[in-house]
Amino acid sequence: MSDLLERLRARGWRLTSQRRVVAEVLDGDHVHLTADEVHARAADRLPEISRATVYNTLGELVTLGEVLEVATDGRAKRYDPNAHQPHQHLVCSACGTIRDVHPTGDPLAALPAAERFGFAVATAEVTYRGLCPACA
């Protein structure tokens, strides 16, 4: 059973066969699938699953805070089940591949007080961009 499935069970989220297959598709490290990719993989396991069910389930998972919605450079949104582990993203500027990275240090410390303009900054999202080995 994946970490995501365990978290959903702990919340008491009703795991229908459709919801379960979406959660199973999202299982794994460095998973950043588009909704269409989730649907294609889910349909391989459960052919009767509809695109609308996948989109609705992804929306619920994002609302619950169990999956992150990642948008980069106007490309299709991707869904990241690594919602409870602090991390940043490494994105290929050519093909759009996304990898989770865990740099050391506090990204909030990189923003000097003078550049905060009075904001009470709580979080920081850092995206590293470059070319993956396949595109370099």
Tab-separated table of C-alpha atoms in Angstrom:
chain	number	residue	atom	x	y	z
A	1	MET	CA	0.000	0.000	0.000
A	2	SER	CA	1.386	3.419	-0.948
A	3	ASP	CA	2.013	6.272	1.455
A	4	LEU	CA	-0.794	8.200	-0.247
A	5	LEU	CA	-3.254	5.350	0.278
A	6	GLU	CA	-2.200	5.094	3.918
A	7	ARG	CA	-2.737	8.826	4.418
A	8	LEU	CA	-6.166	8.685	2.757
A	9	ARG	CA	-7.244	5.721	4.884
A	10	ALA	CA	-6.082	7.533	8.034
A	11	ARG	CA	-8.291	10.476	7.049
A	12	GLY	CA	-11.273	8.180	6.604
A	13	TRP	CA	-11.566	9.113	2.921
A	14	ARG	CA	-13.928	6.700	1.193
A	15	LEU	CA	-11.768	4.622	-1.153
A	16	THR	CA	-13.961	3.568	-4.055
A	17	SER	CA	-12.294	1.457	-6.724
A	18	GLN	CA	-11.910	4.579	-8.886
A	19	ARG	CA	-10.324	6.647	-6.110
A	20	ARG	CA	-8.051	3.754	-5.163
A	21	VAL	CA	-6.748	3.317	-8.706
A	22	VAL	CA	-6.021	7.064	-9.020
A	23	ALA	CA	-4.090	6.959	-5.729
A	24	GLU	CA	-2.202	3.853	-6.877
A	25	VAL	CA	-1.244	5.545	-10.163
A	26	LEU	CA	0.171	8.480	-8.181
A	27	ASP	CA	2.329	6.187	-6.019
A	28	GLY	CA	6.110	6.524	-6.255
A	29	ASP	CA	9.036	8.896	-6.098
A	30	HIS	CA	9.283	11.734	-8.606
A	31	VAL	CA	5.712	11.201	-9.836
A	32	HIS	CA	4.462	14.321	-11.599
A	33	LEU	CA	1.777	13.144	-14.001
A	34	THR	CA	-0.731	15.253	-15.907
A	35	ALA	CA	-4.418	14.487	-15.421
A	36	ASP	CA	-4.492	12.844	-18.849
A	37	GLU	CA	-1.511	10.648	-17.922
A	38	VAL	CA	-3.238	9.681	-14.662
A	39	HIS	CA	-6.376	8.827	-16.638
A	40	ALA	CA	-4.485	6.714	-19.187
A	41	ARG	CA	-2.693	4.725	-16.478
A	42	ALA	CA	-5.844	4.369	-14.400
A	43	ALA	CA	-7.798	3.144	-17.457
A	44	ASP	CA	-5.162	0.437	-17.979
A	45	ARG	CA	-6.081	-0.880	-14.516
A	46	LEU	CA	-9.775	-0.002	-14.498
A	47	PRO	CA	-11.032	0.442	-18.086
A	48	GLU	CA	-14.401	1.911	-17.105
A	49	ILE	CA	-12.908	4.886	-15.211
A	50	SER	CA	-13.945	8.172	-16.790
A	51	ARG	CA	-11.815	11.235	-17.399
A	52	ALA	CA	-14.276	13.262	-15.283
A	53	THR	CA	-13.818	10.889	-12.340
A	54	VAL	CA	-10.039	11.253	-12.571
A	55	TYR	CA	-10.258	15.060	-12.740
A	56	ASN	CA	-12.711	15.161	-9.815
A	57	THR	CA	-10.569	12.816	-7.732
A	58	LEU	CA	-7.417	14.843	-8.418
A	59	GLY	CA	-9.285	18.006	-7.431
A	60	GLU	CA	-10.405	16.402	-4.168
A	61	LEU	CA	-6.870	15.203	-3.402
A	62	VAL	CA	-5.507	18.720	-3.982
A	63	THR	CA	-8.237	20.249	-1.801
A	64	LEU	CA	-7.424	17.745	0.956
A	65	GLY	CA	-3.755	18.738	0.737
A	66	GLU	CA	-2.730	15.164	-0.073
A	67	VAL	CA	-1.492	15.966	-3.593
A	68	LEU	CA	0.218	19.100	-4.878
A	69	GLU	CA	-0.774	20.726	-8.146
A	70	VAL	CA	2.383	21.815	-9.973
A	71	ALA	CA	2.176	24.264	-12.870
A	72	THR	CA	5.274	25.155	-14.880
A	73	ASP	CA	5.695	27.440	-17.873
A	74	GLY	CA	2.136	27.225	-19.184
A	75	ARG	CA	2.345	23.445	-19.532
A	76	ALA	CA	-0.384	21.114	-18.303
A	77	LYS	CA	-0.707	20.954	-14.528
A	78	ARG	CA	1.003	17.991	-12.943
A	79	TYR	CA	0.114	16.210	-9.739
A	80	ASP	CA	2.697	15.461	-7.048
A	81	PRO	CA	1.800	13.028	-4.235
A	82	ASN	CA	4.839	14.136	-2.224
A	83	ALA	CA	2.721	16.746	-0.437
A	84	HIS	CA	3.980	16.158	3.091
A	85	GLN	CA	7.733	16.168	2.499
A	86	PRO	CA	9.409	19.556	2.060
A	87	HIS	CA	11.007	19.666	-1.384
A	88	GLN	CA	11.595	21.798	-4.441
A	89	HIS	CA	11.349	20.965	-8.135
A	90	LEU	CA	13.917	20.579	-10.889
A	91	VAL	CA	12.280	21.152	-14.291
A	92	CYS	CA	13.669	20.448	-17.760
A	93	SER	CA	13.144	23.568	-19.874
A	94	ALA	CA	12.879	21.473	-23.043
A	95	CYS	CA	10.731	18.407	-22.301
A	96	GLY	CA	9.108	19.455	-19.001
A	97	THR	CA	10.359	16.519	-16.926
A	98	ILE	CA	10.020	17.297	-13.214
A	99	ARG	CA	12.086	15.791	-10.407
A	100	ASP	CA	11.798	16.356	-6.665
A	101	VAL	CA	14.952	17.748	-5.080
A	102	HIS	CA	15.815	18.329	-1.445
A	103	PRO	CA	18.397	21.121	-1.217
A	104	THR	CA	19.909	21.887	2.140
A	105	GLY	CA	19.208	25.163	3.862
A	106	ASP	CA	16.099	27.219	4.396
A	107	PRO	CA	14.830	28.954	1.229
A	108	LEU	CA	13.174	31.597	3.427
A	109	ALA	CA	16.589	32.597	4.763
A	110	ALA	CA	17.633	33.557	1.224
A	111	LEU	CA	15.108	36.414	1.196
A	112	PRO	CA	16.550	39.386	3.118
A	113	ALA	CA	14.212	41.275	5.439
A	114	ALA	CA	14.501	44.381	3.234
A	115	GLU	CA	13.075	42.409	0.296
A	116	ARG	CA	10.046	41.115	2.204
A	117	PHE	CA	8.229	44.484	2.064
A	118	GLY	CA	6.551	43.824	5.394
A	119	PHE	CA	5.178	40.429	4.360
A	120	ALA	CA	5.062	37.727	7.022
A	121	VAL	CA	6.538	35.106	4.692
A	122	ALA	CA	5.489	31.568	5.635
A	123	THR	CA	6.615	29.414	2.705
A	124	ALA	CA	8.833	29.537	-0.351
A	125	GLU	CA	8.576	27.637	-3.625
A	126	VAL	CA	11.796	27.308	-5.552
A	127	THR	CA	11.956	25.847	-9.051
A	128	TYR	CA	15.297	24.969	-10.583
A	129	ARG	CA	15.343	24.969	-14.385
A	130	GLY	CA	17.753	23.482	-16.859
A	131	LEU	CA	18.092	20.632	-19.313
A	132	CYS	CA	17.712	16.999	-18.311
A	133	PRO	CA	20.330	14.512	-19.521
A	134	ALA	CA	18.082	13.375	-22.402
A	135	CYS	CA	17.668	16.956	-23.702
A	136	ALA	CA	21.173	18.295	-23.015
